[in-house]
């Protein structure tokens, strides 16, 4: 079984996990593998091992996601997007043999395939921030430039006021 197929099965297990308790998931994983036509035991074990490894690092993965996804905590994300993100972050941070670009691309493809219209771009954006190490707080914000002040300011001294008063009170001569 190809790595892409294995990744999709791990993604599906992570998605299922969000609907079942830990106790139920043991049975659900067994049922999932029974329903699959996995060609060999080695692939099955590899899928199960990766799924369990993601679970072992889940708290840390969710912490990373919450740190980099501004305005979108894991509790608000769609379950498809969250499953793809969790798998990708695991691959990026804990699997040295998976290039970061591959992890991002595969997660985006899973999100596009199983998620909504904007899932692919959302997953890509979050993973791009994680890969670059830039949080929204790190990006310098443009401060609005102060508008030019066009008001005319006239300062008059007491002498100027007296002079003006004299010229206004003198009648014109013709």
mmCIF file of N, CA, C and O in Angstrom, residues 72-116:
data_model
loop_
_atom_site.group_PDB
_atom_site.id
_atom_site.type_symbol
_atom_site.label_atom_id
_atom_site.label_comp_id
_atom_site.label_asym_id
_atom_site.label_seq_id
_atom_site.Cartn_x
_atom_site.Cartn_y
_atom_site.Cartn_z
ATOM 1 N N UNK A 72 -9.039 30.913 15.117
ATOM 2 C CA UNK A 72 -9.600 29.583 14.852
ATOM 3 C C UNK A 72 -8.969 28.568 15.787
ATOM 4 O O UNK A 72 -8.028 27.881 15.425
ATOM 5 N N UNK A 73 -9.466 28.481 16.976
ATOM 6 C CA UNK A 73 -8.982 27.469 17.899
ATOM 7 C C UNK A 73 -9.488 26.109 17.438
ATOM 8 O O UNK A 73 -10.472 26.019 16.700
ATOM 9 N N UNK A 74 -8.838 25.068 17.870
ATOM 10 C CA UNK A 74 -9.203 23.716 17.417
ATOM 11 C C UNK A 74 -10.658 23.388 17.715
ATOM 12 O O UNK A 74 -11.286 22.641 16.978
ATOM 13 N N UNK A 75 -11.204 23.973 18.765
ATOM 14 C CA UNK A 75 -12.599 23.705 19.120
ATOM 15 C C UNK A 75 -13.575 24.286 18.095
ATOM 16 O O UNK A 75 -14.715 23.835 18.009
ATOM 17 N N UNK A 76 -13.138 25.260 17.295
ATOM 18 C CA UNK A 76 -14.008 25.892 16.298
ATOM 19 C C UNK A 76 -13.814 25.356 14.889
ATOM 20 O O UNK A 76 -14.601 25.633 14.007
ATOM 21 N N UNK A 77 -12.720 24.628 14.656
ATOM 22 C CA UNK A 77 -12.401 24.155 13.305
ATOM 23 C C UNK A 77 -13.341 23.026 12.887
ATOM 24 O O UNK A 77 -13.814 22.271 13.731
ATOM 25 N N UNK A 78 -13.533 22.922 11.584
ATOM 26 C CA UNK A 78 -14.322 21.783 11.098
ATOM 27 C C UNK A 78 -13.536 20.512 11.391
ATOM 28 O O UNK A 78 -12.304 20.518 11.434
ATOM 29 N N UNK A 79 -14.229 19.442 11.582
ATOM 30 C CA UNK A 79 -13.563 18.188 11.970
ATOM 31 C C UNK A 79 -12.690 17.635 10.858
ATOM 32 O O UNK A 79 -11.666 17.008 11.121
ATOM 33 N N UNK A 80 -13.078 17.869 9.622
ATOM 34 C CA UNK A 80 -12.248 17.429 8.497
ATOM 35 C C UNK A 80 -10.951 18.223 8.489
ATOM 36 O O UNK A 80 -9.854 17.646 8.408
ATOM 37 N N UNK A 81 -11.062 19.545 8.573
ATOM 38 C CA UNK A 81 -9.867 20.391 8.569
ATOM 39 C C UNK A 81 -8.952 20.056 9.738
ATOM 40 O O UNK A 81 -7.734 19.955 9.580
ATOM 41 N N UNK A 82 -9.556 19.862 10.899
ATOM 42 C CA UNK A 82 -8.770 19.553 12.092
ATOM 43 C C UNK A 82 -8.029 18.225 11.945
ATOM 44 O O UNK A 82 -6.862 18.110 12.303
ATOM 45 N N UNK A 83 -8.681 17.238 11.384
ATOM 46 C CA UNK A 83 -8.036 15.933 11.182
ATOM 47 C C UNK A 83 -6.857 16.056 10.222
ATOM 48 O O UNK A 83 -5.776 15.498 10.480
ATOM 49 N N UNK A 84 -7.048 16.781 9.127
ATOM 50 C CA UNK A 84 -5.959 16.975 8.161
ATOM 51 C C UNK A 84 -4.808 17.756 8.793
ATOM 52 O O UNK A 84 -3.632 17.423 8.594
ATOM 53 N N UNK A 85 -5.143 18.792 9.554
ATOM 54 C CA UNK A 85 -4.110 19.603 10.207
ATOM 55 C C UNK A 85 -3.335 18.796 11.241
ATOM 56 O O UNK A 85 -2.102 18.892 11.324
ATOM 57 N N UNK A 86 -4.038 18.014 12.026
ATOM 58 C CA UNK A 86 -3.355 17.212 13.058
ATOM 59 C C UNK A 86 -2.358 16.242 12.425
ATOM 60 O O UNK A 86 -1.235 16.107 12.895
ATOM 61 N N UNK A 87 -2.792 15.584 11.368
ATOM 62 C CA UNK A 87 -1.916 14.626 10.700
ATOM 63 C C UNK A 87 -0.702 15.342 10.100
ATOM 64 O O UNK A 87 0.440 14.879 10.258
ATOM 65 N N UNK A 88 -0.928 16.462 9.467
ATOM 66 C CA UNK A 88 0.175 17.201 8.843
ATOM 67 C C UNK A 88 1.158 17.732 9.878
ATOM 68 O O UNK A 88 2.376 17.642 9.684
ATOM 69 N N UNK A 89 0.656 18.284 10.963
ATOM 70 C CA UNK A 89 1.554 18.805 12.006
ATOM 71 C C UNK A 89 2.367 17.662 12.601
ATOM 72 O O UNK A 89 3.570 17.806 12.848
ATOM 73 N N UNK A 90 1.731 16.515 12.812
ATOM 74 C CA UNK A 90 2.475 15.354 13.299
ATOM 75 C C UNK A 90 3.617 15.016 12.331
ATOM 76 O O UNK A 90 4.759 14.830 12.752
ATOM 77 N N UNK A 91 3.295 14.957 11.044
ATOM 78 C CA UNK A 91 4.320 14.610 10.049
ATOM 79 C C UNK A 91 5.419 15.666 9.996
ATOM 80 O O UNK A 91 6.602 15.330 9.881
ATOM 81 N N UNK A 92 5.050 16.928 10.094
ATOM 82 C CA UNK A 92 6.032 18.009 10.017
ATOM 83 C C UNK A 92 6.969 18.017 11.223
ATOM 84 O O UNK A 92 8.159 18.286 11.089
ATOM 85 N N UNK A 93 6.427 17.731 12.402
ATOM 86 C CA UNK A 93 7.204 17.867 13.635
ATOM 87 C C UNK A 93 7.846 16.565 14.124
ATOM 88 O O UNK A 93 8.868 16.613 14.806
ATOM 89 N N UNK A 94 7.243 15.422 13.792
ATOM 90 C CA UNK A 94 7.700 14.179 14.411
ATOM 91 C C UNK A 94 8.151 13.087 13.436
ATOM 92 O O UNK A 94 8.664 12.071 13.873
ATOM 93 N N UNK A 95 7.943 13.266 12.153
ATOM 94 C CA UNK A 95 8.393 12.273 11.175
ATOM 95 C C UNK A 95 9.448 12.915 10.290
ATOM 96 O O UNK A 95 9.117 13.684 9.386
ATOM 97 N N UNK A 96 10.681 12.594 10.555
ATOM 98 C CA UNK A 96 11.789 13.215 9.842
ATOM 99 C C UNK A 96 11.863 12.812 8.373
ATOM 100 O O UNK A 96 12.416 13.544 7.563
ATOM 101 N N UNK A 97 11.303 11.654 8.031
ATOM 102 C CA UNK A 97 11.401 11.198 6.647
ATOM 103 C C UNK A 97 10.312 11.769 5.738
ATOM 104 O O UNK A 97 10.275 11.466 4.553
ATOM 105 N N UNK A 98 9.437 12.618 6.287
ATOM 106 C CA UNK A 98 8.400 13.268 5.476
ATOM 107 C C UNK A 98 8.785 14.733 5.298
ATOM 108 O O UNK A 98 8.815 15.494 6.272
ATOM 109 N N UNK A 99 9.072 15.160 4.055
ATOM 110 C CA UNK A 99 9.386 16.569 3.824
ATOM 111 C C UNK A 99 8.190 17.456 4.184
ATOM 112 O O UNK A 99 7.030 17.066 3.986
ATOM 113 N N UNK A 100 8.465 18.633 4.700
ATOM 114 C CA UNK A 100 7.416 19.555 5.129
ATOM 115 C C UNK A 100 6.457 19.860 3.979
ATOM 116 O O UNK A 100 5.239 19.865 4.154
ATOM 117 N N UNK A 101 6.996 20.102 2.810
ATOM 118 C CA UNK A 101 6.161 20.402 1.640
ATOM 119 C C UNK A 101 5.205 19.272 1.297
ATOM 120 O O UNK A 101 4.054 19.512 0.909
ATOM 121 N N UNK A 102 5.668 18.060 1.451
ATOM 122 C CA UNK A 102 4.814 16.896 1.175
ATOM 123 C C UNK A 102 3.697 16.814 2.207
ATOM 124 O O UNK A 102 2.532 16.586 1.864
ATOM 125 N N UNK A 103 4.034 17.016 3.472
ATOM 126 C CA UNK A 103 3.019 16.977 4.530
ATOM 127 C C UNK A 103 1.942 18.028 4.284
ATOM 128 O O UNK A 103 0.744 17.746 4.417
ATOM 129 N N UNK A 104 2.359 19.229 3.899
ATOM 130 C CA UNK A 104 1.392 20.300 3.631
ATOM 131 C C UNK A 104 0.534 19.956 2.425
ATOM 132 O O UNK A 104 -0.697 20.049 2.469
ATOM 133 N N UNK A 105 1.170 19.549 1.343
ATOM 134 C CA UNK A 105 0.435 19.233 0.120
ATOM 135 C C UNK A 105 -0.573 18.117 0.336
ATOM 136 O O UNK A 105 -1.722 18.206 -0.115
ATOM 137 N N UNK A 106 -0.175 17.078 1.039
ATOM 138 C CA UNK A 106 -1.080 15.954 1.279
ATOM 139 C C UNK A 106 -2.263 16.372 2.156
ATOM 140 O O UNK A 106 -3.391 15.953 1.935
ATOM 141 N N UNK A 107 -1.998 17.206 3.144
ATOM 142 C CA UNK A 107 -3.081 17.687 4.014
ATOM 143 C C UNK A 107 -4.062 18.552 3.230
ATOM 144 O O UNK A 107 -5.284 18.447 3.405
ATOM 145 N N UNK A 108 -3.540 19.389 2.354
ATOM 146 C CA UNK A 108 -4.400 20.236 1.525
ATOM 147 C C UNK A 108 -5.263 19.365 0.617
ATOM 148 O O UNK A 108 -6.466 19.611 0.464
ATOM 149 N N UNK A 109 -4.681 18.337 0.039
ATOM 150 C CA UNK A 109 -5.445 17.433 -0.840
ATOM 151 C C UNK A 109 -6.536 16.693 -0.061
ATOM 152 O O UNK A 109 -7.654 16.530 -0.558
ATOM 153 N N UNK A 110 -6.217 16.242 1.143
ATOM 154 C CA UNK A 110 -7.230 15.577 1.976
ATOM 155 C C UNK A 110 -8.365 16.548 2.315
ATOM 156 O O UNK A 110 -9.542 16.190 2.256
ATOM 157 N N UNK A 111 -8.005 17.772 2.656
ATOM 158 C CA UNK A 111 -9.013 18.780 3.004
ATOM 159 C C UNK A 111 -9.898 19.104 1.805
ATOM 160 O O UNK A 111 -11.115 19.246 1.940
ATOM 161 N N UNK A 112 -9.297 19.207 0.624
ATOM 162 C CA UNK A 112 -10.080 19.481 -0.585
ATOM 163 C C UNK A 112 -11.023 18.329 -0.897
ATOM 164 O O UNK A 112 -12.166 18.546 -1.293
ATOM 165 N N UNK A 113 -10.521 17.117 -0.724
ATOM 166 C CA UNK A 113 -11.293 15.919 -1.062
ATOM 167 C C UNK A 113 -12.462 15.700 -0.101
ATOM 168 O O UNK A 113 -13.563 15.371 -0.526
ATOM 169 N N UNK A 114 -12.229 15.887 1.182
ATOM 170 C CA UNK A 114 -13.236 15.544 2.190
ATOM 171 C C UNK A 114 -13.905 16.749 2.847
ATOM 172 O O UNK A 114 -14.892 16.593 3.550
ATOM 173 N N UNK A 115 -13.357 17.929 2.647
ATOM 174 C CA UNK A 115 -13.871 19.114 3.334
ATOM 175 C C UNK A 115 -14.738 19.995 2.459
ATOM 176 O O UNK A 115 -15.183 19.606 1.380
ATOM 177 N N UNK A 116 -14.932 21.210 2.930
ATOM 178 C CA UNK A 116 -15.756 22.185 2.228
ATOM 179 C C UNK A 116 -14.959 22.960 1.187
ATOM 180 O O UNK A 116 -13.784 22.682 0.938
#
